[in-house]
Amino acid sequence: MKEVRVRFAPSPTGYLHIGGLRTALYNYLFARHNKGKFVLRIEDTDRTRYVEGAIENLIESLQWAGVEHDEGVFLEEGKIVQRGEFGPYIQSERLDIYKKYVDQLIEKGYAYYCFCTKERLDKVREEQKIKGLIPRYDGLCRSLSLEEAKEKIANGEEYVVRLKLPPNKNIEFKDMVRGNITINTEDLDDQVLLKSDGYPTYHMAVVIDDHLMGITHIVRGEEWLPSTPKHVYLYEVFGWDKPIYVHLPTVLNKERKKLSKRHGDVSVGDFRGKGYLPEGLINYLALVGWSPEDNEELLTMEELIEKFKFERVSKTGGIFDKDKLDWVNGHYIRNYDLDKLTKMSIPYLKLTDHIDNKFIEENYDWIKTLVETVREGLSNLSEITEKVEVFFNNKIQPEDDEALNMLKLEETSTVLNAMKEELSKVDEVDEEFAKGIMKKIQKSTGIKGKKLYMPTRIALTGNNHGPELVSIIYLLGKQNIISRIKYVKENYM
């Protein structure tokens, strides 16, 4: 059986979009599931939209997400390098290759030189629109002989090269998501293959590259579906076996519109910057348009690889639901290795006014306990700055009337006095003391249950609910607890 080879081939026109990451992920999962190869190629023939640093961002984003390619374009010590036997993997370095195949098409009569100016083309399209026709090239230069065309070129006239589609021909291909598709050439345009600047269009370059790189399955967004018949026709005229096509549904927002910057975060960097874990984002993103047979929602990369099949990809757009992402990511945060999570949380903790490098260096174990204590309520790591604030502000504010009323109970004063009494017996609060203090207070006061634990929590944090009381007591330490008891007594009791 032929080795499965897939590719992710983005244009460096901006930072990696969440939809692009999903396309890369599906390519990766399919390749790994079938023990094939995953290629990263850069399609940079549109020089007008090239963005400096986009290739580096793309590779770093894929690395961060754990979507690893086998050949193509890599980053080594900050430099772009290429590895693999089918290079170059950057289209702008393959111009001679494309020119050779364009010349073949022209010589065989499958393509032609076009000398129409932009002004003429605009005018033709405008007239077609007025008549209610589909705007497309009217074929004026199709009738030029090769000798006439070459004479015009010799005279310095600017030109492009267009594909010469045959009249009234059905072009058929199979899509693994959408099934069998047939489109007639009467509904297609004579696509430009080579632009006036000498660069190929996507439609030419993609066919040449995919064939020469041995790509067996083309997995890309559904926006390329209308162009696919032209690509299939090129495979036919070159006499090449065409690949299997997979056109993925678009990633949509809750309003069922394409994700865009106007509606919030859309780049992988946006989510990475907010402290989403790569495992959480990848797990959720895999489910935006695909589901496993058992409908399981929490899946490791290994499980995704094992279960992934294109037959389970939806034909309709996948809804990107941030609330669902938060739920999935929160699961990973709660179950993540604590040491790793602490190190990942430190950049966000340093955004507070309370934690700097010196503090971290001197109190790393305390920071670890802090992260462990608050992670239950996190959906992403950027939220940690707000969650830890309660441990640094001794001016407690009851969160609502219920909390305020709880502080006013007679039992609350008794509990807090007993807590001060227990604190006076130690120099500092350690974990053992924090674990045992509430039982000692219960024994000395006879108060238990809600009237013991609720007022203690409210006096120390202002909140009715939250992290484990043992962790709160340990993290606050003796002096902060005493300060808070004093503040609460003076202001609310």
Short mmCIF file of C-alpha atoms in Angstrom, two decimals:
data_model
loop_
_atom_site.label_atom_id
_atom_site.label_comp_id
_atom_site.label_asym_id
_atom_site.label_seq_id
_atom_site.Cartn_x
_atom_site.Cartn_y
_atom_site.Cartn_z
CA MET A 1 0.00 0.00 0.00
CA LYS A 2 1.22 3.50 -0.88
CA GLU A 3 2.54 5.52 2.06
CA VAL A 4 0.12 8.23 3.19
CA ARG A 5 1.64 11.69 2.70
CA VAL A 6 -0.22 14.86 3.68
CA ARG A 7 0.80 18.48 3.88
CA PHE A 8 -0.10 21.72 5.61
CA ALA A 9 0.73 24.56 3.23
CA PRO A 10 -0.17 27.98 4.65
CA SER A 11 0.68 31.38 3.21
CA PRO A 12 2.83 33.62 5.44
CA THR A 13 0.30 36.45 5.30
CA GLY A 14 -0.29 36.69 9.06
CA TYR A 15 -0.13 34.75 12.30
CA LEU A 16 -1.55 31.24 12.47
CA HIS A 17 -5.36 31.33 12.69
CA ILE A 18 -7.24 28.88 14.90
CA GLY A 19 -8.85 27.46 11.73
CA GLY A 20 -5.39 26.93 10.24
CA LEU A 21 -4.28 25.07 13.35
CA ARG A 22 -7.28 22.76 13.04
CA THR A 23 -6.39 22.03 9.39
CA ALA A 24 -2.81 21.25 10.43
CA LEU A 25 -4.09 19.10 13.30
CA TYR A 26 -6.37 17.01 11.07
CA ASN A 27 -3.49 16.49 8.61
CA TYR A 28 -1.25 15.44 11.50
CA LEU A 29 -3.81 13.08 13.07
CA PHE A 30 -4.54 11.41 9.73
CA ALA A 31 -0.83 10.97 8.97
CA ARG A 32 -0.08 9.50 12.40
CA HIS A 33 -3.18 7.26 12.37
CA ASN A 34 -2.01 5.80 9.03
CA LYS A 35 1.71 5.78 9.94
CA GLY A 36 2.36 8.25 7.13
CA LYS A 37 4.27 11.51 6.74
CA PHE A 38 3.19 15.08 7.49
CA VAL A 39 4.87 17.84 5.46
CA LEU A 40 4.98 21.57 6.24
CA ARG A 41 5.26 23.66 3.07
CA ILE A 42 5.19 27.45 2.75
CA GLU A 43 3.12 28.92 -0.10
CA ASP A 44 4.53 32.43 -0.42
CA THR A 45 3.87 33.25 -4.06
CA ASP A 46 1.58 36.18 -3.12
CA ARG A 47 4.43 38.58 -2.38
CA THR A 48 2.13 41.57 -1.83
CA ARG A 49 0.67 40.04 1.36
CA TYR A 50 3.86 38.58 2.83
CA VAL A 51 4.21 39.34 6.57
CA GLU A 52 7.67 39.40 8.15
CA GLY A 53 7.96 36.85 10.96
CA ALA A 54 4.87 34.89 9.89
CA ILE A 55 6.83 31.72 9.02
CA GLU A 56 8.59 31.74 12.40
CA ASN A 57 5.27 32.29 14.20
CA LEU A 58 3.69 29.45 12.25
CA ILE A 59 6.42 26.93 13.14
CA GLU A 60 6.55 28.03 16.80
CA SER A 61 2.75 27.78 17.09
CA LEU A 62 2.71 24.24 15.67
CA GLN A 63 5.57 23.20 17.96
CA TRP A 64 3.78 24.67 20.99
CA ALA A 65 0.59 22.81 20.05
CA GLY A 66 2.43 19.49 19.66
CA VAL A 67 1.55 19.20 15.96
CA GLU A 68 4.91 17.92 14.72
CA HIS A 69 5.77 17.63 11.04
CA ASP A 70 8.21 15.16 9.53
CA GLU A 71 9.70 17.19 6.70
CA GLY A 72 9.59 20.65 5.21
CA VAL A 73 10.34 23.93 6.97
CA PHE A 74 11.75 23.97 10.52
CA LEU A 75 13.22 26.45 13.00
CA GLU A 76 16.70 25.74 14.34
CA GLU A 77 18.22 28.26 16.76
CA GLY A 78 15.87 30.90 15.43
CA LYS A 79 16.74 30.25 11.77
CA ILE A 80 14.48 28.79 9.09
CA VAL A 81 15.88 25.54 7.68
CA GLN A 82 14.47 22.92 5.30
CA ARG A 83 14.71 19.16 5.70
CA GLY A 84 13.48 16.40 3.38
CA GLU A 85 14.12 14.91 -0.03
CA PHE A 86 11.45 16.88 -1.93
CA GLY A 87 12.63 20.44 -1.27
CA PRO A 88 12.73 23.30 -1.58
CA TYR A 89 9.61 23.54 0.60
CA ILE A 90 9.20 27.29 0.14
CA GLN A 91 7.41 28.11 -3.12
CA SER A 92 9.36 31.28 -3.89
CA GLU A 93 12.44 29.04 -4.17
CA ARG A 94 10.76 26.80 -6.77
CA LEU A 95 10.07 29.30 -9.58
CA ASP A 96 12.20 27.47 -12.15
CA ILE A 97 10.25 24.26 -11.48
CA TYR A 98 6.89 25.98 -12.10
CA LYS A 99 8.15 27.72 -15.26
CA LYS A 100 9.14 24.36 -16.74
CA TYR A 101 5.63 22.94 -16.26
CA VAL A 102 3.90 26.11 -17.44
CA ASP A 103 5.94 25.91 -20.65
CA GLN A 104 4.82 22.29 -21.09
CA LEU A 105 1.17 23.29 -20.80
CA ILE A 106 1.59 26.07 -23.36
CA GLU A 107 3.41 23.84 -25.86
CA LYS A 108 0.68 21.17 -25.58
CA GLY A 109 -2.13 23.72 -25.95
CA TYR A 110 -3.49 23.37 -22.40
CA ALA A 111 -2.56 26.94 -21.47
CA TYR A 112 -2.14 30.26 -23.29
CA TYR A 113 -0.60 33.70 -22.94
CA CYS A 114 -3.03 36.49 -22.06
CA PHE A 115 -2.17 40.16 -22.67
CA CYS A 116 -5.39 41.76 -21.42
CA THR A 117 -4.88 44.77 -19.19
CA LYS A 118 -6.43 45.15 -15.75
CA GLU A 119 -8.59 47.99 -17.11
CA ARG A 120 -10.02 45.76 -19.86
CA LEU A 121 -10.67 42.89 -17.45
CA ASP A 122 -12.45 45.20 -14.99
CA LYS A 123 -14.61 46.56 -17.79
CA VAL A 124 -15.53 43.05 -19.03
CA ARG A 125 -16.48 41.93 -15.52
CA GLU A 126 -18.59 45.04 -14.96
CA GLU A 127 -20.49 44.44 -18.20
CA GLN A 128 -21.06 40.79 -17.26
CA LYS A 129 -22.45 41.82 -13.87
CA ILE A 130 -24.88 44.25 -15.53
CA LYS A 131 -26.12 41.41 -17.77
CA GLY A 132 -26.52 39.11 -14.76
CA LEU A 133 -23.70 36.82 -15.90
CA ILE A 134 -21.02 35.20 -13.70
CA PRO A 135 -17.96 37.51 -13.94
CA ARG A 136 -15.10 35.67 -15.62
CA TYR A 137 -12.50 36.00 -18.34
CA ASP A 138 -14.13 36.23 -21.80
CA GLY A 139 -11.41 34.27 -23.58
CA LEU A 140 -10.19 37.07 -25.91
CA CYS A 141 -6.58 35.80 -25.99
CA ARG A 142 -7.47 32.11 -26.40
CA SER A 143 -7.46 32.51 -30.17
CA LEU A 144 -3.93 33.96 -30.36
CA SER A 145 -1.45 31.61 -32.02
CA LEU A 146 1.72 30.73 -30.12
CA GLU A 147 3.75 32.66 -32.74
CA GLU A 148 1.62 35.81 -32.24
CA ALA A 149 1.92 35.53 -28.49
CA LYS A 150 5.70 35.12 -28.60
CA GLU A 151 5.96 38.15 -30.88
CA LYS A 152 4.02 40.24 -28.35
CA ILE A 153 6.32 39.01 -25.58
CA ALA A 154 9.37 39.91 -27.69
CA ASN A 155 7.92 43.43 -28.04
CA GLY A 156 7.84 43.75 -24.26
CA GLU A 157 4.10 43.39 -23.71
CA GLU A 158 3.11 42.32 -20.18
CA TYR A 159 1.32 38.99 -19.94
CA VAL A 160 -0.02 36.24 -17.72
CA VAL A 161 -0.52 32.58 -18.53
CA ARG A 162 -4.04 31.12 -18.30
CA LEU A 163 -5.35 27.57 -18.16
CA LYS A 164 -7.29 26.66 -21.34
CA LEU A 165 -10.31 24.74 -20.10
CA PRO A 166 -12.12 22.59 -22.69
CA PRO A 167 -15.77 23.50 -23.43
CA ASN A 168 -18.63 21.60 -21.79
CA LYS A 169 -16.51 18.99 -19.99
CA ASN A 170 -17.60 17.36 -16.74
CA ILE A 171 -14.77 17.23 -14.21
CA GLU A 172 -15.32 14.63 -11.50
CA PHE A 173 -13.55 13.94 -8.23
CA LYS A 174 -14.28 12.33 -4.87
CA ASP A 175 -14.12 14.21 -1.59
CA MET A 176 -13.83 12.14 1.60
CA VAL A 177 -16.18 14.51 3.44
CA ARG A 178 -18.62 15.48 0.67
CA GLY A 179 -18.61 12.42 -1.56
CA ASN A 180 -18.61 12.49 -5.39
CA ILE A 181 -18.55 15.94 -6.98
CA THR A 182 -19.06 16.86 -10.66
CA ILE A 183 -18.57 20.36 -12.10
CA ASN A 184 -18.85 21.37 -15.75
CA THR A 185 -16.17 23.59 -17.30
CA GLU A 186 -18.91 25.96 -18.49
CA ASP A 187 -19.18 27.04 -14.84
CA LEU A 188 -15.45 27.65 -14.49
CA ASP A 189 -13.00 30.38 -15.45
CA ASP A 190 -9.74 30.17 -17.41
CA GLN A 191 -7.66 30.50 -14.27
CA VAL A 192 -4.38 32.48 -14.29
CA LEU A 193 -1.51 30.03 -13.74
CA LEU A 194 1.46 32.38 -14.02
CA LYS A 195 1.27 36.03 -12.97
CA SER A 196 2.95 38.94 -14.72
CA ASP A 197 5.63 39.06 -11.98
CA GLY A 198 6.77 35.55 -12.90
CA TYR A 199 5.25 33.95 -9.81
CA PRO A 200 2.76 31.11 -10.19
CA THR A 201 -0.71 31.41 -8.71
CA TYR A 202 -1.76 29.05 -5.95
CA HIS A 203 -3.66 26.94 -8.50
CA MET A 204 -0.56 26.13 -10.53
CA ALA A 205 1.97 25.82 -7.75
CA VAL A 206 -0.17 23.64 -5.50
CA VAL A 207 -0.68 20.98 -8.18
CA ILE A 208 3.00 20.86 -9.13
CA ASP A 209 4.16 20.76 -5.52
CA ASP A 210 1.65 18.17 -4.36
CA HIS A 211 2.56 15.86 -7.25
CA LEU A 212 6.33 16.24 -6.95
CA MET A 213 6.19 15.83 -3.16
CA GLY A 214 4.12 12.66 -3.44
CA ILE A 215 1.12 14.01 -1.54
CA THR A 216 -1.59 11.34 -1.43
CA HIS A 217 -4.34 13.24 0.44
CA ILE A 218 -5.02 16.98 0.17
CA VAL A 219 -6.65 18.14 3.40
CA ARG A 220 -7.64 21.81 3.35
CA GLY A 221 -10.46 24.26 4.05
CA GLU A 222 -13.72 24.12 2.10
CA GLU A 223 -13.00 27.57 0.61
CA TRP A 224 -10.78 25.72 -1.90
CA LEU A 225 -13.57 23.41 -3.06
CA PRO A 226 -14.64 25.63 -6.04
CA SER A 227 -11.02 25.64 -7.30
CA THR A 228 -10.54 21.89 -7.04
CA PRO A 229 -11.98 21.01 -10.51
CA LYS A 230 -9.27 23.17 -12.12
CA HIS A 231 -6.64 21.37 -10.07
CA VAL A 232 -8.11 17.99 -11.04
CA TYR A 233 -8.03 19.02 -14.71
CA LEU A 234 -4.34 19.92 -14.40
CA TYR A 235 -3.61 16.46 -12.98
CA GLU A 236 -5.43 14.99 -15.97
CA VAL A 237 -3.57 16.97 -18.64
CA PHE A 238 -0.21 16.22 -17.02
CA GLY A 239 -1.15 12.53 -16.95
CA TRP A 240 -0.66 12.28 -13.18
CA ASP A 241 -2.64 10.28 -10.62
CA LYS A 242 -4.79 12.73 -8.72
CA PRO A 243 -4.73 12.72 -4.92
CA ILE A 244 -7.70 12.11 -2.63
CA TYR A 245 -9.37 15.36 -1.57
CA VAL A 246 -10.67 16.27 1.88
CA HIS A 247 -12.33 19.68 2.25
CA LEU A 248 -12.92 20.60 5.86
CA PRO A 249 -15.90 22.61 7.11
CA THR A 250 -15.17 26.19 8.16
CA VAL A 251 -14.65 27.04 11.83
CA LEU A 252 -17.55 29.32 12.79
CA ASN A 253 -18.42 31.46 15.80
CA LYS A 254 -21.65 31.05 17.81
CA GLU A 255 -23.50 33.26 15.29
CA ARG A 256 -22.47 30.75 12.61
CA LYS A 257 -20.21 33.30 10.93
CA LYS A 258 -16.57 32.76 10.03
CA LEU A 259 -14.25 33.44 12.96
CA SER A 260 -12.70 36.88 12.57
CA LYS A 261 -10.74 39.36 14.67
CA ARG A 262 -13.88 41.50 14.97
CA HIS A 263 -15.42 38.79 17.15
CA GLY A 264 -12.45 38.32 19.51
CA ASP A 265 -9.47 35.98 19.65
CA VAL A 266 -8.72 34.09 16.44
CA SER A 267 -4.97 33.49 16.31
CA VAL A 268 -3.21 30.65 18.10
CA GLY A 269 -1.05 33.31 19.76
CA ASP A 270 -4.16 34.92 21.28
CA PHE A 271 -5.08 31.70 23.07
CA ARG A 272 -1.50 30.89 23.98
CA GLY A 273 -1.08 34.37 25.44
CA LYS A 274 -4.17 33.94 27.61
CA GLY A 275 -2.76 30.80 29.15
CA TYR A 276 -4.67 28.05 27.39
CA LEU A 277 -2.73 24.80 27.61
CA PRO A 278 -1.74 23.25 24.27
CA GLU A 279 -3.35 19.96 25.33
CA GLY A 280 -6.64 21.72 26.13
CA LEU A 281 -6.76 23.77 22.94
CA ILE A 282 -5.84 20.80 20.73
CA ASN A 283 -8.35 18.49 22.42
CA TYR A 284 -11.16 21.01 21.96
CA LEU A 285 -10.16 22.06 18.44
CA ALA A 286 -10.22 18.45 17.25
CA LEU A 287 -13.91 18.35 18.20
CA VAL A 288 -14.82 21.44 16.15
CA GLY A 289 -16.20 19.59 13.13
CA TRP A 290 -15.24 16.03 14.10
CA SER A 291 -16.29 13.52 16.73
CA PRO A 292 -15.07 10.04 17.62
CA GLU A 293 -17.41 7.07 17.34
CA ASP A 294 -17.82 6.87 21.13
CA ASN A 295 -18.47 10.66 21.37
CA GLU A 296 -15.84 10.95 24.09
CA GLU A 297 -14.89 14.62 24.63
CA LEU A 298 -11.70 14.47 26.71
CA LEU A 299 -8.96 12.96 24.57
CA THR A 300 -5.17 12.99 24.70
CA MET A 301 -3.21 13.44 21.48
CA GLU A 302 -2.53 9.69 21.44
CA GLU A 303 -6.25 8.95 21.74
CA LEU A 304 -7.07 11.47 19.00
CA ILE A 305 -4.56 9.77 16.69
CA GLU A 306 -6.06 6.36 17.44
CA LYS A 307 -9.69 7.43 16.86
CA PHE A 308 -9.33 9.95 14.01
CA LYS A 309 -11.11 9.21 10.70
CA PHE A 310 -12.27 11.63 8.01
CA GLU A 311 -15.55 9.73 7.77
CA ARG A 312 -16.43 11.31 11.13
CA VAL A 313 -15.83 14.88 9.90
CA SER A 314 -19.01 16.95 9.58
CA LYS A 315 -20.15 18.44 6.27
CA THR A 316 -21.34 21.60 8.05
CA GLY A 317 -19.28 24.30 9.74
CA GLY A 318 -17.89 23.53 13.18
CA ILE A 319 -18.94 25.96 15.93
CA PHE A 320 -16.07 27.30 18.03
CA ASP A 321 -17.64 27.63 21.49
CA LYS A 322 -15.31 29.42 23.91
CA ASP A 323 -17.33 28.23 26.92
CA LYS A 324 -16.76 24.63 25.84
CA LEU A 325 -13.06 25.35 25.27
CA ASP A 326 -12.89 26.79 28.80
CA TRP A 327 -14.47 23.62 30.19
CA VAL A 328 -12.02 21.36 28.36
CA ASN A 329 -9.02 23.52 29.24
CA GLY A 330 -10.11 23.71 32.89
CA HIS A 331 -10.05 19.90 32.98
CA TYR A 332 -6.43 19.89 31.80
CA ILE A 333 -5.41 22.62 34.28
CA ARG A 334 -6.86 20.62 37.19
CA ASN A 335 -5.02 17.47 36.13
CA TYR A 336 -1.73 18.99 34.92
CA ASP A 337 1.63 18.22 36.49
CA LEU A 338 1.83 20.78 39.32
CA ASP A 339 5.47 21.71 38.82
CA LYS A 340 4.94 22.33 35.09
CA LEU A 341 1.74 24.27 35.76
CA THR A 342 3.49 26.43 38.36
CA LYS A 343 6.27 27.34 35.91
CA MET A 344 3.67 28.16 33.24
CA SER A 345 1.73 30.30 35.75
CA ILE A 346 4.69 32.39 36.91
CA PRO A 347 4.60 34.92 33.99
CA TYR A 348 0.96 35.67 34.89
CA LEU A 349 1.66 35.83 38.65
CA LYS A 350 4.38 38.38 37.95
CA LEU A 351 1.75 40.66 36.44
CA THR A 352 0.35 41.18 39.95
CA ASP A 353 1.77 43.85 42.27
CA HIS A 354 2.79 41.25 44.82
CA ILE A 355 5.08 38.73 43.11
CA ASP A 356 8.48 39.35 41.54
CA ASN A 357 11.54 37.21 40.76
CA LYS A 358 12.97 37.59 44.27
CA PHE A 359 9.68 36.56 45.88
CA ILE A 360 9.43 33.52 43.59
CA GLU A 361 13.01 32.50 44.31
CA GLU A 362 12.49 32.70 48.10
CA ASN A 363 8.98 31.21 48.18
CA TYR A 364 8.75 28.69 45.33
CA ASP A 365 7.07 25.95 47.39
CA TRP A 366 4.54 28.52 48.65
CA ILE A 367 3.88 29.58 45.02
CA LYS A 368 3.34 25.93 44.10
CA THR A 369 0.75 25.55 46.84
CA LEU A 370 -0.87 28.80 45.69
CA VAL A 371 -1.21 27.47 42.12
CA GLU A 372 -2.52 24.12 43.39
CA THR A 373 -5.07 25.94 45.56
CA VAL A 374 -6.57 28.19 42.89
CA ARG A 375 -6.35 25.94 39.82
CA GLU A 376 -9.74 24.34 40.52
CA GLY A 377 -11.42 27.57 39.43
CA LEU A 378 -9.30 28.37 36.38
CA SER A 379 -10.30 27.97 32.75
CA ASN A 380 -7.04 29.55 31.54
CA LEU A 381 -3.86 30.66 33.30
CA SER A 382 -4.37 34.41 32.74
CA GLU A 383 -7.26 34.21 35.24
CA ILE A 384 -4.81 33.37 38.01
CA THR A 385 -3.89 37.04 38.57
CA GLU A 386 -7.43 37.75 39.79
CA LYS A 387 -7.80 34.46 41.69
CA VAL A 388 -4.69 34.99 43.85
CA GLU A 389 -5.53 38.58 44.81
CA VAL A 390 -7.45 37.37 47.89
CA PHE A 391 -4.18 36.09 49.40
CA PHE A 392 -2.52 39.50 49.31
CA ASN A 393 -5.18 41.95 50.50
CA ASN A 394 -5.90 41.87 54.23
CA LYS A 395 -8.77 44.37 53.95
CA ILE A 396 -11.50 41.77 53.66
CA GLN A 397 -14.80 42.67 52.00
CA PRO A 398 -17.75 40.26 52.41
CA GLU A 399 -18.96 39.33 48.92
CA ASP A 400 -22.69 39.66 49.71
CA ASP A 401 -25.30 40.12 52.45
CA GLU A 402 -25.18 36.42 53.32
CA ALA A 403 -21.46 36.67 54.05
CA LEU A 404 -21.91 39.89 56.03
CA ASN A 405 -24.69 38.39 58.13
CA MET A 406 -22.59 35.32 58.83
CA LEU A 407 -19.85 37.52 60.31
CA LYS A 408 -22.36 39.11 62.67
CA LEU A 409 -23.33 35.79 64.30
CA GLU A 410 -22.36 35.37 67.96
CA GLU A 411 -20.60 32.10 67.15
CA THR A 412 -18.31 33.86 64.63
CA SER A 413 -16.65 35.97 67.31
CA THR A 414 -16.11 32.83 69.42
CA VAL A 415 -14.57 30.95 66.48
CA LEU A 416 -12.24 33.82 65.53
CA ASN A 417 -11.09 34.30 69.14
CA ALA A 418 -10.35 30.58 69.35
CA MET A 419 -8.37 30.82 66.11
CA LYS A 420 -6.25 33.65 67.53
CA GLU A 421 -5.68 31.56 70.63
CA GLU A 422 -4.41 28.62 68.57
CA LEU A 423 -2.18 30.91 66.48
CA SER A 424 -0.59 32.31 69.63
CA LYS A 425 0.77 28.85 70.39
CA VAL A 426 2.96 28.66 67.23
CA ASP A 427 5.66 30.82 65.67
CA GLU A 428 4.44 30.16 62.15
CA VAL A 429 1.74 28.24 60.31
CA ASP A 430 2.94 25.07 58.60
CA GLU A 431 0.89 22.46 56.73
CA GLU A 432 0.47 20.27 59.81
CA PHE A 433 -0.90 23.18 61.82
CA ALA A 434 -3.23 24.22 58.97
CA LYS A 435 -4.64 20.68 58.76
CA GLY A 436 -5.36 20.46 62.50
CA ILE A 437 -6.47 23.94 63.59
CA MET A 438 -10.18 23.64 62.74
CA LYS A 439 -10.56 20.43 64.76
CA LYS A 440 -8.89 22.15 67.72
CA ILE A 441 -11.28 25.12 67.42
CA GLN A 442 -14.27 22.77 67.21
CA LYS A 443 -13.07 20.96 70.33
CA SER A 444 -12.45 24.14 72.33
CA THR A 445 -15.69 25.93 71.32
CA GLY A 446 -18.13 23.11 70.67
CA ILE A 447 -19.10 24.88 67.42
CA LYS A 448 -19.18 22.71 64.29
CA GLY A 449 -20.47 22.44 60.75
CA LYS A 450 -21.56 25.50 58.81
CA LYS A 451 -21.23 27.86 61.81
CA LEU A 452 -17.59 26.83 62.21
CA TYR A 453 -16.32 26.70 58.64
CA MET A 454 -18.37 29.38 56.85
CA PRO A 455 -17.49 32.35 59.12
CA THR A 456 -13.84 31.30 59.14
CA ARG A 457 -13.72 31.24 55.35
CA ILE A 458 -15.55 34.58 55.09
CA ALA A 459 -13.33 36.25 57.70
CA LEU A 460 -10.20 35.10 55.86
CA THR A 461 -11.30 35.65 52.25
CA GLY A 462 -14.62 37.53 52.17
CA ASN A 463 -16.11 34.70 50.11
CA ASN A 464 -18.77 32.09 50.90
CA HIS A 465 -17.07 29.49 48.71
CA GLY A 466 -13.60 28.89 47.33
CA PRO A 467 -10.44 26.84 47.80
CA GLU A 468 -9.87 24.36 50.62
CA LEU A 469 -9.73 26.09 54.02
CA VAL A 470 -6.57 24.18 54.95
CA SER A 471 -4.77 25.70 51.93
CA ILE A 472 -6.09 29.19 52.72
CA ILE A 473 -4.81 29.00 56.31
CA TYR A 474 -1.39 27.71 55.21
CA LEU A 475 -0.97 30.27 52.44
CA LEU A 476 -2.01 33.26 54.54
CA GLY A 477 0.24 32.43 57.47
CA LYS A 478 0.02 33.60 61.07
CA GLN A 479 0.41 37.39 60.73
CA ASN A 480 -1.98 37.76 57.77
CA ILE A 481 -4.68 35.73 59.53
CA ILE A 482 -4.35 37.84 62.67
CA SER A 483 -4.51 41.03 60.57
CA ARG A 484 -7.66 39.83 58.82
CA ILE A 485 -9.40 38.83 62.03
CA LYS A 486 -8.61 42.27 63.47
CA TYR A 487 -9.89 44.05 60.33
CA VAL A 488 -13.13 42.01 60.22
CA LYS A 489 -13.83 42.61 63.92
CA GLU A 490 -13.27 46.35 63.57
CA ASN A 491 -15.37 46.75 60.42
CA TYR A 492 -18.12 44.14 60.37
CA MET A 493 -18.76 42.76 63.84
#
